[in-house]
């Protein structure tokens, strides 16, 4: 089915979420020639625990550019350098829905990849909730593109949660491209932190290993499906 | 039990939600002489996919008035012509709770009908969440009306969701009044769209057909119950 | 993606469940030349409400044969004429798991369609639960076929349930084949009952209409996905 | 709405479950002249922790008879003195469904009260699951009575569970009859145990106190609704 | 395990939530010499149903001070006398997360007690959601304190909810200190209201009685655990 | 808290489940001198995919004995060499409950570790469900031991499931003992299978790595808590 995907839109709350969660499927889709766009939501020099506080917006842009080349995507930042990291809850939802609908109607993607809403991070929640609104089903005859495949990605950090963990049902074998995924992750080097950080390479690899075993391969990425129209 | 209902409050995020979701029970209650008020939350000339962009606030008011006559309710609009459609998430929740409590304490309804919170639409979510707060149980002796029956209505669009679909447990046979419900729906003619729109007459009828079969009749409306005090 | 499916196994607790729930996708797959097998679990002359009590096992076999020609599948009955309808809970689960594993390893299906376990009917529950066990992921190198696509089908009757209704995420447009689905349903004529029976043609059509609107087409079938390995 | 209930069927896995969970609503319905039948599932001299091991079947029957007079119901025992307490999981479900359908079609109740399936006790689970099957909706024209109101009762012990606790939505003020409920409970004196037993009078009263506060009265019983057809 | 707890942080949306929900465990921890801090979120002269409208901020502070002495905690108010009661949804979440992280990194608590997010009250929801974000797991080597024990408290009012009730799994016997808990509750005398108010002493005692029976004691407090690192 | 645990009962459906899921916490508890008993449910020469079909009951006993020495536990097999593997659903639940209650009342454990019921394997489900019944709370004064801590263990295979995955909340750092856990696993060498089997050492290590990161350490085991009485 990957072979039928021609256009992909990835919604990434922050700079490294896309690579962290779906760098593998992106590498595979890029290899098959899919047109891929990443919509980053907020990017700036925000300080994270265990990272060097001196990160600049410029550095973050350079990192994104490097990863874009590695994984083969075009990109846009909705709120760049506006001190809105962890503040998407203060943006009216209609603005985010409007932005997403614009992207969807322009790109007419076969596949949209979105973050989970079962996340403690308000930017991920805002991105998820407004993506769901923007992806509501309206027949194309009424002027809105109906995206046939909508998948929710995961990463190690979503295990910190207040309820049962949504079980992913869709799997992609990334055994052949996991090195490229880890390379992409490393390219966000202002964000890199060693084990036992929840985002470290060991954790990302462990999750890929577990997901792989669920389909009898070495490494996989897994997704929850919100909609999949088979044709 | 319908025969014991004397006063009804319906919370309708937008102009057509009430008729779309509970036009049937409203018609039946009106026939039995119940006093019914619809609190619309936001109404203005907002553009929707597949509708004529030239809708005006005046047109929407005329439509509401026509439906009010057909279904027999009085009405009020909380935020009329203020460009707040799909922006109720920006209104402080306390304001909405205060508004609902005022209505509840004034009208002292036996039954309140509210939209589902399991909805991608931020206005529906805001209406639901604040309704739940306003309907919290406080004994009447402390000065707040305790609404004995609170039901959550549904419509075809709530099938687009991120989790299991809440199962409605309360059913009302609308076989005899479905024509009037569809007439009410048609009266919102700036909003009418043909099949296969999620809101089309065919979809509304199909849902009524399914709900009807669940209780062995031709057509029904179904509701999730939040509270029902039997007396 | 339908075009890549070559071999399909459908688990049908009773004679008409497969046609009722997934007659549409089966018709589409048959048209594309997929090899399709239906494993019926229990078939006999069991009496149902509203049907003629005089049904015989022979009649049920004839009906199955007629539908098999219409929808293009081969078939087998696990427990034929053994008075086990509504008694699969009395069969040791290991027996059912063994049976399913045998079928899966023989046929090596790309797609398995199974009934929902969120059902009040003990035969559906037993079929679902043991199917899940039989479909557990073991890498093929260890001697067990790993089915890449596992979908759970639905029908109007599963709305009678004790909890939220699992939301289907996978959709197939059946607008062009719904007539054939209804013809298959009618071919089980010992089971046919008019509206407002939960299984009547009107109810089946209404569900297809609603599911269709969720993807912007006239009629669709919808499924919950347990596993989908994209390749 | 209680005033419209004319015939009630209560399913009670063991001798004291009905009084423990719904003695209050039963007292109120009896006062209004409703015809009430309790179907006990298994009764025998089974030993429970903290009770006198010498209980006999005869004693249990005498207790039931005393409570039947107090609360005003007729009764039947499905499996009396057959050493089947805590063994209903070994009875084929079809037998239980058949039994319940027979009762339902004979009595044609307006209201059926059933135990929760969210219970660790296999007899409660078997009673619940088969009751749900027996209560599935089939239009009366096909020869099966469609029970308009189905409520699930609760008692203090169901707090020991493996998941979230189903929230009851239907409430009945039992302030005026709680004494009679406690009297009924006390009449099962082979089963009576003092605080801090989970089934003690203090626990039953505490639950009634909490449920009462949820509707602004002193004491109430609460129920989860599976179906309520308003007419 | 209580004996190993040395430092405790309690998040209390309003002045009386901490005492109402966890006054018992606080009394027990105080008796063992734990250092305890309560972070109140919003306190002012806000009017509640059934209370005297003339409450002042000064009165609320005096009440807090009295309870602090009784239960042995230090305290801070995040938003005092700013008319923000029931308006925490209007505060950017990042501000609340920053505040909580500051407290956590300063106090380095072994145990944090937080309100439930399954609550209709927007201040409780905001406190819960941001607490979860602030408590996300980052290894201490990266500069953030990892709280080993995070418990969610309950009170009678959270029974008014729209879904199943999260089941508490952690219990503390408060039989010996329930009098002190009720004394603390009474000390908030601008808030005290008699039965049948949802917050009355009878309701609080009834919940403690039920929770106690779940572990075989007279009275207990119960909590849902979000994280517990055993060492 | 581990230091206060003196007696532990582990319920293990099959021979290797205990080591696979909780070998780490067992090693830590053994090091602290806890008395530990493992109740195996069914053990025989049952054939599994990817293992040598010639396994004998004798071999399985020898493996258990070796692991018992390594991890320091005594043990018992409920159904040894009776061809009951994957057939515990055919054993009356009362028999299993009686067995567990006997063990609990004899050993009076502080901690019981049980398998998850969210598992496709009927032996795991039967063990879980009956364990929950046997662990229901009855005050000790009535003659039944009330186990203060009940934890549900996990392993990689429970990711194959039909619903959301229960999130474990209790964590134990096993960084120092993971080698011993893997050694125990290897000692079940009739069951050992290489990657990418769901049970391989790589998968077990990956899960430990992920759970470790959730509490900021290298490796951990995680558990869902059913009850924890703090004292």
PDB file of C-alpha atoms in Angstrom, chain F:
ATOM      1  CA  UNK F   1       8.800  -0.362  49.818  1.00  0.00           C
ATOM      2  CA  UNK F   2      10.377  -3.523  48.401  1.00  0.00           C
ATOM      3  CA  UNK F   3      12.234  -3.793  51.693  1.00  0.00           C
ATOM      4  CA  UNK F   4       8.984  -4.268  53.573  1.00  0.00           C
ATOM      5  CA  UNK F   5       7.839  -7.193  51.425  1.00  0.00           C
ATOM      6  CA  UNK F   6       8.356 -10.489  53.229  1.00  0.00           C
ATOM      7  CA  UNK F   7       6.196 -12.996  51.391  1.00  0.00           C
ATOM      8  CA  UNK F   8       5.380 -13.075  47.701  1.00  0.00           C
ATOM      9  CA  UNK F   9       3.061 -15.232  45.619  1.00  0.00           C
ATOM     10  CA  UNK F  10       3.494 -15.246  41.848  1.00  0.00           C
ATOM     11  CA  UNK F  11       0.824 -16.741  39.598  1.00  0.00           C
ATOM     12  CA  UNK F  12       2.329 -18.040  36.382  1.00  0.00           C
ATOM     13  CA  UNK F  13      -0.020 -19.581  33.804  1.00  0.00           C
ATOM     14  CA  UNK F  14       2.826 -21.457  32.113  1.00  0.00           C
ATOM     15  CA  UNK F  15       6.361 -22.345  33.066  1.00  0.00           C
ATOM     16  CA  UNK F  16       8.184 -19.311  31.739  1.00  0.00           C
ATOM     17  CA  UNK F  17       5.678 -16.497  32.266  1.00  0.00           C
ATOM     18  CA  UNK F  18       6.955 -15.520  35.703  1.00  0.00           C
ATOM     19  CA  UNK F  19      10.593 -15.156  34.645  1.00  0.00           C
ATOM     20  CA  UNK F  20       9.651 -13.480  31.380  1.00  0.00           C
ATOM     21  CA  UNK F  21       7.498 -10.859  33.045  1.00  0.00           C
ATOM     22  CA  UNK F  22       8.814 -10.396  36.546  1.00  0.00           C
ATOM     23  CA  UNK F  23      12.168 -12.107  36.777  1.00  0.00           C
ATOM     24  CA  UNK F  24      13.678  -8.767  37.670  1.00  0.00           C
ATOM     25  CA  UNK F  25      11.551  -7.884  40.656  1.00  0.00           C
ATOM     26  CA  UNK F  26      11.816 -11.494  41.814  1.00  0.00           C
ATOM     27  CA  UNK F  27      15.610 -11.301  41.733  1.00  0.00           C
ATOM     28  CA  UNK F  28      15.528  -8.080  43.734  1.00  0.00           C
ATOM     29  CA  UNK F  29      13.071  -9.466  46.276  1.00  0.00           C
ATOM     30  CA  UNK F  30      15.123 -12.652  46.637  1.00  0.00           C
ATOM     31  CA  UNK F  31      18.218 -10.573  47.304  1.00  0.00           C
ATOM     32  CA  UNK F  32      16.366  -8.936  50.175  1.00  0.00           C
ATOM     33  CA  UNK F  33      15.362 -12.270  51.618  1.00  0.00           C
ATOM     34  CA  UNK F  34      11.691 -12.361  50.716  1.00  0.00           C
ATOM     35  CA  UNK F  35       9.957 -15.738  50.802  1.00  0.00           C
ATOM     36  CA  UNK F  36       8.673 -16.336  47.315  1.00  0.00           C
ATOM     37  CA  UNK F  37       6.376 -18.984  45.865  1.00  0.00           C
ATOM     38  CA  UNK F  38       5.417 -19.448  42.242  1.00  0.00           C
ATOM     39  CA  UNK F  39       2.138 -21.183  41.485  1.00  0.00           C
ATOM     40  CA  UNK F  40       2.399 -22.531  37.956  1.00  0.00           C
ATOM     41  CA  UNK F  41      -0.962 -23.372  36.459  1.00  0.00           C
ATOM     42  CA  UNK F  42      -0.383 -25.776  33.588  1.00  0.00           C
ATOM     43  CA  UNK F  43       2.858 -27.404  32.539  1.00  0.00           C
ATOM     44  CA  UNK F  44       3.327 -30.218  30.060  1.00  0.00           C
ATOM     45  CA  UNK F  45       5.089 -31.057  26.818  1.00  0.00           C
ATOM     46  CA  UNK F  46       2.782 -28.859  24.687  1.00  0.00           C
ATOM     47  CA  UNK F  47       4.260 -27.882  21.342  1.00  0.00           C
ATOM     48  CA  UNK F  48       4.843 -24.204  20.504  1.00  0.00           C
ATOM     49  CA  UNK F  49       5.706 -22.652  17.120  1.00  0.00           C
ATOM     50  CA  UNK F  50       9.406 -22.550  16.550  1.00  0.00           C
ATOM     51  CA  UNK F  51      10.309 -24.946  19.330  1.00  0.00           C
ATOM     52  CA  UNK F  52      11.417 -28.521  19.086  1.00  0.00           C
ATOM     53  CA  UNK F  53       8.310 -30.670  19.187  1.00  0.00           C
ATOM     54  CA  UNK F  54      10.025 -33.269  21.331  1.00  0.00           C
ATOM     55  CA  UNK F  55       9.752 -31.389  24.626  1.00  0.00           C
ATOM     56  CA  UNK F  56       8.813 -33.577  27.598  1.00  0.00           C
ATOM     57  CA  UNK F  57       7.189 -32.798  30.937  1.00  0.00           C
ATOM     58  CA  UNK F  58      10.411 -33.928  32.603  1.00  0.00           C
ATOM     59  CA  UNK F  59      12.413 -31.339  30.678  1.00  0.00           C
ATOM     60  CA  UNK F  60       9.991 -28.605  31.692  1.00  0.00           C
ATOM     61  CA  UNK F  61      10.303 -29.582  35.366  1.00  0.00           C
ATOM     62  CA  UNK F  62      14.084 -29.514  35.138  1.00  0.00           C
ATOM     63  CA  UNK F  63      13.965 -26.063  33.623  1.00  0.00           C
ATOM     64  CA  UNK F  64      11.669 -24.803  36.365  1.00  0.00           C
ATOM     65  CA  UNK F  65      13.959 -26.260  38.994  1.00  0.00           C
ATOM     66  CA  UNK F  66      16.966 -24.505  37.499  1.00  0.00           C
ATOM     67  CA  UNK F  67      15.185 -21.160  37.387  1.00  0.00           C
ATOM     68  CA  UNK F  68      13.833 -21.636  40.915  1.00  0.00           C
ATOM     69  CA  UNK F  69      17.411 -21.877  42.151  1.00  0.00           C
ATOM     70  CA  UNK F  70      18.506 -18.881  40.129  1.00  0.00           C
ATOM     71  CA  UNK F  71      15.676 -16.603  41.263  1.00  0.00           C
ATOM     72  CA  UNK F  72      15.103 -18.145  44.674  1.00  0.00           C
ATOM     73  CA  UNK F  73      11.522 -19.359  44.808  1.00  0.00           C
ATOM     74  CA  UNK F  74       9.569 -22.442  45.858  1.00  0.00           C
ATOM     75  CA  UNK F  75       6.920 -23.665  43.454  1.00  0.00           C
ATOM     76  CA  UNK F  76       3.908 -25.797  42.739  1.00  0.00           C
ATOM     77  CA  UNK F  77       2.134 -26.868  39.561  1.00  0.00           C
ATOM     78  CA  UNK F  78      -1.672 -26.941  39.629  1.00  0.00           C
ATOM     79  CA  UNK F  79      -2.155 -29.080  36.523  1.00  0.00           C
ATOM     80  CA  UNK F  80       1.010 -30.928  35.613  1.00  0.00           C
ATOM     81  CA  UNK F  81       1.198 -33.207  32.591  1.00  0.00           C
ATOM     82  CA  UNK F  82      -2.567 -33.275  32.152  1.00  0.00           C
ATOM     83  CA  UNK F  83      -2.741 -31.839  28.656  1.00  0.00           C
ATOM     84  CA  UNK F  84      -4.407 -28.713  30.001  1.00  0.00           C
ATOM     85  CA  UNK F  85      -2.125 -26.130  28.414  1.00  0.00           C
ATOM     86  CA  UNK F  86      -4.422 -23.637  26.649  1.00  0.00           C
ATOM     87  CA  UNK F  87      -7.394 -25.423  28.220  1.00  0.00           C
ATOM     88  CA  UNK F  88      -7.848 -23.620  31.548  1.00  0.00           C
ATOM     89  CA  UNK F  89     -11.104 -22.239  30.128  1.00  0.00           C
ATOM     90  CA  UNK F  90     -12.504 -25.747  30.551  1.00  0.00           C
ATOM     91  CA  UNK F  91     -11.775 -25.862  34.284  1.00  0.00           C
ATOM     92  CA  UNK F  92     -14.653 -24.540  36.454  1.00  0.00           C
ATOM     93  CA  UNK F  93     -13.641 -21.152  37.793  1.00  0.00           C
ATOM     94  CA  UNK F  94     -14.591 -22.103  41.312  1.00  0.00           C
ATOM     95  CA  UNK F  95     -11.835 -24.710  41.321  1.00  0.00           C
ATOM     96  CA  UNK F  96      -9.228 -22.110  40.416  1.00  0.00           C
ATOM     97  CA  UNK F  97     -10.585 -19.604  42.918  1.00  0.00           C
ATOM     98  CA  UNK F  98     -10.495 -22.258  45.641  1.00  0.00           C
ATOM     99  CA  UNK F  99      -6.908 -23.112  44.770  1.00  0.00           C
ATOM    100  CA  UNK F 100      -5.798 -19.490  44.884  1.00  0.00           C
ATOM    101  CA  UNK F 101      -7.617 -18.767  48.139  1.00  0.00           C
ATOM    102  CA  UNK F 102      -5.941 -21.765  49.708  1.00  0.00           C
ATOM    103  CA  UNK F 103      -2.506 -20.518  48.662  1.00  0.00           C
ATOM    104  CA  UNK F 104      -3.275 -16.979  49.804  1.00  0.00           C
ATOM    105  CA  UNK F 105      -4.555 -18.041  53.198  1.00  0.00           C
ATOM    106  CA  UNK F 106      -1.624 -20.376  53.742  1.00  0.00           C
ATOM    107  CA  UNK F 107       1.179 -18.081  52.601  1.00  0.00           C
ATOM    108  CA  UNK F 108      -0.385 -14.759  53.668  1.00  0.00           C
ATOM    109  CA  UNK F 109       1.616 -12.871  51.086  1.00  0.00           C
ATOM    110  CA  UNK F 110       2.306  -9.124  51.223  1.00  0.00           C
ATOM    111  CA  UNK F 111       2.488  -9.078  47.463  1.00  0.00           C
ATOM    112  CA  UNK F 112       0.808 -11.121  44.753  1.00  0.00           C
ATOM    113  CA  UNK F 113       1.976 -10.839  41.141  1.00  0.00           C
ATOM    114  CA  UNK F 114      -0.531 -11.900  38.503  1.00  0.00           C
ATOM    115  CA  UNK F 115      -0.700 -12.029  34.703  1.00  0.00           C
ATOM    116  CA  UNK F 116      -2.751  -9.543  32.721  1.00  0.00           C
ATOM    117  CA  UNK F 117      -6.294 -10.364  31.714  1.00  0.00           C
ATOM    118  CA  UNK F 118      -5.887  -8.183  28.643  1.00  0.00           C
ATOM    119  CA  UNK F 119      -4.355 -11.158  26.851  1.00  0.00           C
ATOM    120  CA  UNK F 120      -5.495 -13.321  23.946  1.00  0.00           C
ATOM    121  CA  UNK F 121      -4.348 -16.469  25.758  1.00  0.00           C
ATOM    122  CA  UNK F 122      -7.201 -18.265  27.519  1.00  0.00           C
ATOM    123  CA  UNK F 123      -4.936 -19.624  30.263  1.00  0.00           C
ATOM    124  CA  UNK F 124      -3.753 -16.133  31.113  1.00  0.00           C
ATOM    125  CA  UNK F 125      -7.317 -14.857  31.114  1.00  0.00           C
ATOM    126  CA  UNK F 126      -8.530 -17.692  33.347  1.00  0.00           C
ATOM    127  CA  UNK F 127      -5.640 -17.158  35.749  1.00  0.00           C
ATOM    128  CA  UNK F 128      -6.242 -13.430  35.887  1.00  0.00           C
ATOM    129  CA  UNK F 129     -10.009 -13.585  36.313  1.00  0.00           C
ATOM    130  CA  UNK F 130      -9.947 -16.170  39.037  1.00  0.00           C
ATOM    131  CA  UNK F 131      -7.061 -14.443  40.796  1.00  0.00           C
ATOM    132  CA  UNK F 132      -9.130 -11.274  40.950  1.00  0.00           C
ATOM    133  CA  UNK F 133     -12.012 -13.230  42.489  1.00  0.00           C
ATOM    134  CA  UNK F 134      -9.691 -14.887  44.989  1.00  0.00           C
ATOM    135  CA  UNK F 135      -8.172 -11.516  45.913  1.00  0.00           C
ATOM    136  CA  UNK F 136     -11.493  -9.762  46.584  1.00  0.00           C
ATOM    137  CA  UNK F 137     -11.343  -7.745  49.771  1.00  0.00           C
ATOM    138  CA  UNK F 138     -12.701  -9.400  52.886  1.00  0.00           C
ATOM    139  CA  UNK F 139     -11.487  -8.095  56.260  1.00  0.00           C
ATOM    140  CA  UNK F 140      -9.097 -10.594  57.925  1.00  0.00           C
ATOM    141  CA  UNK F 141     -11.396 -10.858  60.923  1.00  0.00           C
ATOM    142  CA  UNK F 142     -13.708 -12.929  58.714  1.00  0.00           C
ATOM    143  CA  UNK F 143     -11.037 -15.553  58.097  1.00  0.00           C
ATOM    144  CA  UNK F 144      -9.561 -14.536  54.742  1.00  0.00           C
ATOM    145  CA  UNK F 145      -6.142 -12.976  54.242  1.00  0.00           C
ATOM    146  CA  UNK F 146      -6.371  -9.535  52.621  1.00  0.00           C
ATOM    147  CA  UNK F 147      -3.350  -9.162  50.337  1.00  0.00           C
ATOM    148  CA  UNK F 148      -2.165  -5.553  50.614  1.00  0.00           C
ATOM    149  CA  UNK F 149      -0.323  -5.339  47.287  1.00  0.00           C
ATOM    150  CA  UNK F 150      -1.583  -6.850  44.030  1.00  0.00           C
ATOM    151  CA  UNK F 151       0.372  -6.115  40.856  1.00  0.00           C
ATOM    152  CA  UNK F 152      -0.262  -7.197  37.267  1.00  0.00           C
ATOM    153  CA  UNK F 153       2.841  -7.987  35.236  1.00  0.00           C
ATOM    154  CA  UNK F 154       3.458  -7.535  31.518  1.00  0.00           C
ATOM    155  CA  UNK F 155       5.582  -8.980  28.715  1.00  0.00           C
ATOM    156  CA  UNK F 156       6.137  -8.078  25.047  1.00  0.00           C
ATOM    157  CA  UNK F 157       3.404 -10.360  23.755  1.00  0.00           C
ATOM    158  CA  UNK F 158       0.541  -8.471  25.404  1.00  0.00           C
ATOM    159  CA  UNK F 159       0.888  -5.770  22.768  1.00  0.00           C
ATOM    160  CA  UNK F 160      -1.253  -8.002  20.542  1.00  0.00           C
ATOM    161  CA  UNK F 161      -4.588  -7.016  21.838  1.00  0.00           C
ATOM    162  CA  UNK F 162      -7.988  -5.720  20.807  1.00  0.00           C
ATOM    163  CA  UNK F 163      -8.211  -2.536  22.785  1.00  0.00           C
ATOM    164  CA  UNK F 164      -6.057   0.095  24.412  1.00  0.00           C
ATOM    165  CA  UNK F 165      -3.096  -1.304  26.336  1.00  0.00           C
ATOM    166  CA  UNK F 166      -3.444  -0.931  30.119  1.00  0.00           C
ATOM    167  CA  UNK F 167      -0.709   1.454  31.225  1.00  0.00           C
ATOM    168  CA  UNK F 168       1.528   0.150  34.006  1.00  0.00           C
ATOM    169  CA  UNK F 169       2.029   2.605  36.863  1.00  0.00           C
ATOM    170  CA  UNK F 170       4.403   0.802  39.191  1.00  0.00           C
ATOM    171  CA  UNK F 171       8.066   0.529  38.283  1.00  0.00           C
ATOM    172  CA  UNK F 172      11.019  -1.364  39.654  1.00  0.00           C
ATOM    173  CA  UNK F 173      14.569  -0.586  38.605  1.00  0.00           C
ATOM    174  CA  UNK F 174      16.085  -3.858  37.393  1.00  0.00           C
ATOM    175  CA  UNK F 175      19.277  -2.430  35.876  1.00  0.00           C
ATOM    176  CA  UNK F 176      21.399  -4.405  38.325  1.00  0.00           C
ATOM    177  CA  UNK F 177      19.575  -7.693  37.881  1.00  0.00           C
ATOM    178  CA  UNK F 178      18.564  -7.773  34.227  1.00  0.00           C
ATOM    179  CA  UNK F 179      21.395 -10.185  33.489  1.00  0.00           C
ATOM    180  CA  UNK F 180      19.975 -12.638  35.971  1.00  0.00           C
ATOM    181  CA  UNK F 181      16.509 -12.219  34.460  1.00  0.00           C
ATOM    182  CA  UNK F 182      17.870 -13.010  30.994  1.00  0.00           C
ATOM    183  CA  UNK F 183      19.778 -15.958  32.414  1.00  0.00           C
ATOM    184  CA  UNK F 184      16.525 -17.277  33.891  1.00  0.00           C
ATOM    185  CA  UNK F 185      14.836 -16.832  30.566  1.00  0.00           C
ATOM    186  CA  UNK F 186      17.602 -18.691  28.812  1.00  0.00           C
ATOM    187  CA  UNK F 187      17.290 -21.512  31.317  1.00  0.00           C
ATOM    188  CA  UNK F 188      13.894 -22.303  29.824  1.00  0.00           C
ATOM    189  CA  UNK F 189      15.773 -23.457  26.812  1.00  0.00           C
ATOM    190  CA  UNK F 190      13.075 -25.631  25.286  1.00  0.00           C
ATOM    191  CA  UNK F 191      11.200 -22.343  24.878  1.00  0.00           C
ATOM    192  CA  UNK F 192      14.011 -20.086  23.697  1.00  0.00           C
ATOM    193  CA  UNK F 193      13.687 -18.647  20.204  1.00  0.00           C
ATOM    194  CA  UNK F 194      15.804 -16.059  18.450  1.00  0.00           C
ATOM    195  CA  UNK F 195      14.794 -12.642  17.146  1.00  0.00           C
ATOM    196  CA  UNK F 196      12.360 -11.698  15.691  1.00  0.00           C
ATOM    197  CA  UNK F 197      10.226 -13.916  17.903  1.00  0.00           C
ATOM    198  CA  UNK F 198       7.947 -11.878  20.199  1.00  0.00           C
ATOM    199  CA  UNK F 199       9.484 -13.640  23.217  1.00  0.00           C
ATOM    200  CA  UNK F 200      13.144 -13.289  22.244  1.00  0.00           C
ATOM    201  CA  UNK F 201      15.788 -11.787  24.489  1.00  0.00           C
ATOM    202  CA  UNK F 202      15.943  -8.676  22.306  1.00  0.00           C
ATOM    203  CA  UNK F 203      12.232  -7.998  22.820  1.00  0.00           C
ATOM    204  CA  UNK F 204      12.396  -8.562  26.572  1.00  0.00           C
ATOM    205  CA  UNK F 205      15.398  -6.259  26.819  1.00  0.00           C
ATOM    206  CA  UNK F 206      13.724  -3.618  24.660  1.00  0.00           C
ATOM    207  CA  UNK F 207      10.678  -3.543  26.921  1.00  0.00           C
ATOM    208  CA  UNK F 208      12.930  -3.246  29.988  1.00  0.00           C
ATOM    209  CA  UNK F 209      14.805  -0.420  28.279  1.00  0.00           C
ATOM    210  CA  UNK F 210      11.597   1.506  27.528  1.00  0.00           C
ATOM    211  CA  UNK F 211      10.210   1.002  31.028  1.00  0.00           C
ATOM    212  CA  UNK F 212      13.554   2.085  32.460  1.00  0.00           C
ATOM    213  CA  UNK F 213      13.493   5.351  30.545  1.00  0.00           C
ATOM    214  CA  UNK F 214      10.050   6.066  31.989  1.00  0.00           C
ATOM    215  CA  UNK F 215      11.684   6.379  35.413  1.00  0.00           C
ATOM    216  CA  UNK F 216      15.086   7.621  34.338  1.00  0.00           C
ATOM    217  CA  UNK F 217      17.084   4.400  34.679  1.00  0.00           C
ATOM    218  CA  UNK F 218      18.560   1.890  32.234  1.00  0.00           C
ATOM    219  CA  UNK F 219      16.164  -1.039  32.716  1.00  0.00           C
ATOM    220  CA  UNK F 220      12.959  -1.525  34.638  1.00  0.00           C
ATOM    221  CA  UNK F 221       9.971  -3.783  34.988  1.00  0.00           C
ATOM    222  CA  UNK F 222       6.538  -2.219  35.149  1.00  0.00           C
ATOM    223  CA  UNK F 223       3.262  -3.337  36.637  1.00  0.00           C
ATOM    224  CA  UNK F 224      -0.337  -2.300  36.795  1.00  0.00           C
ATOM    225  CA  UNK F 225      -1.556  -2.017  40.353  1.00  0.00           C
ATOM    226  CA  UNK F 226      -4.903  -3.523  41.348  1.00  0.00           C
ATOM    227  CA  UNK F 227      -4.553  -2.714  45.027  1.00  0.00           C
ATOM    228  CA  UNK F 228      -1.922  -1.186  47.232  1.00  0.00           C
ATOM    229  CA  UNK F 229      -2.641  -0.563  50.878  1.00  0.00           C
ATOM    230  CA  UNK F 230      -0.060   1.859  52.222  1.00  0.00           C
ATOM    231  CA  UNK F 231       0.872   1.477  55.844  1.00  0.00           C
TER     232      UNK F 231
END
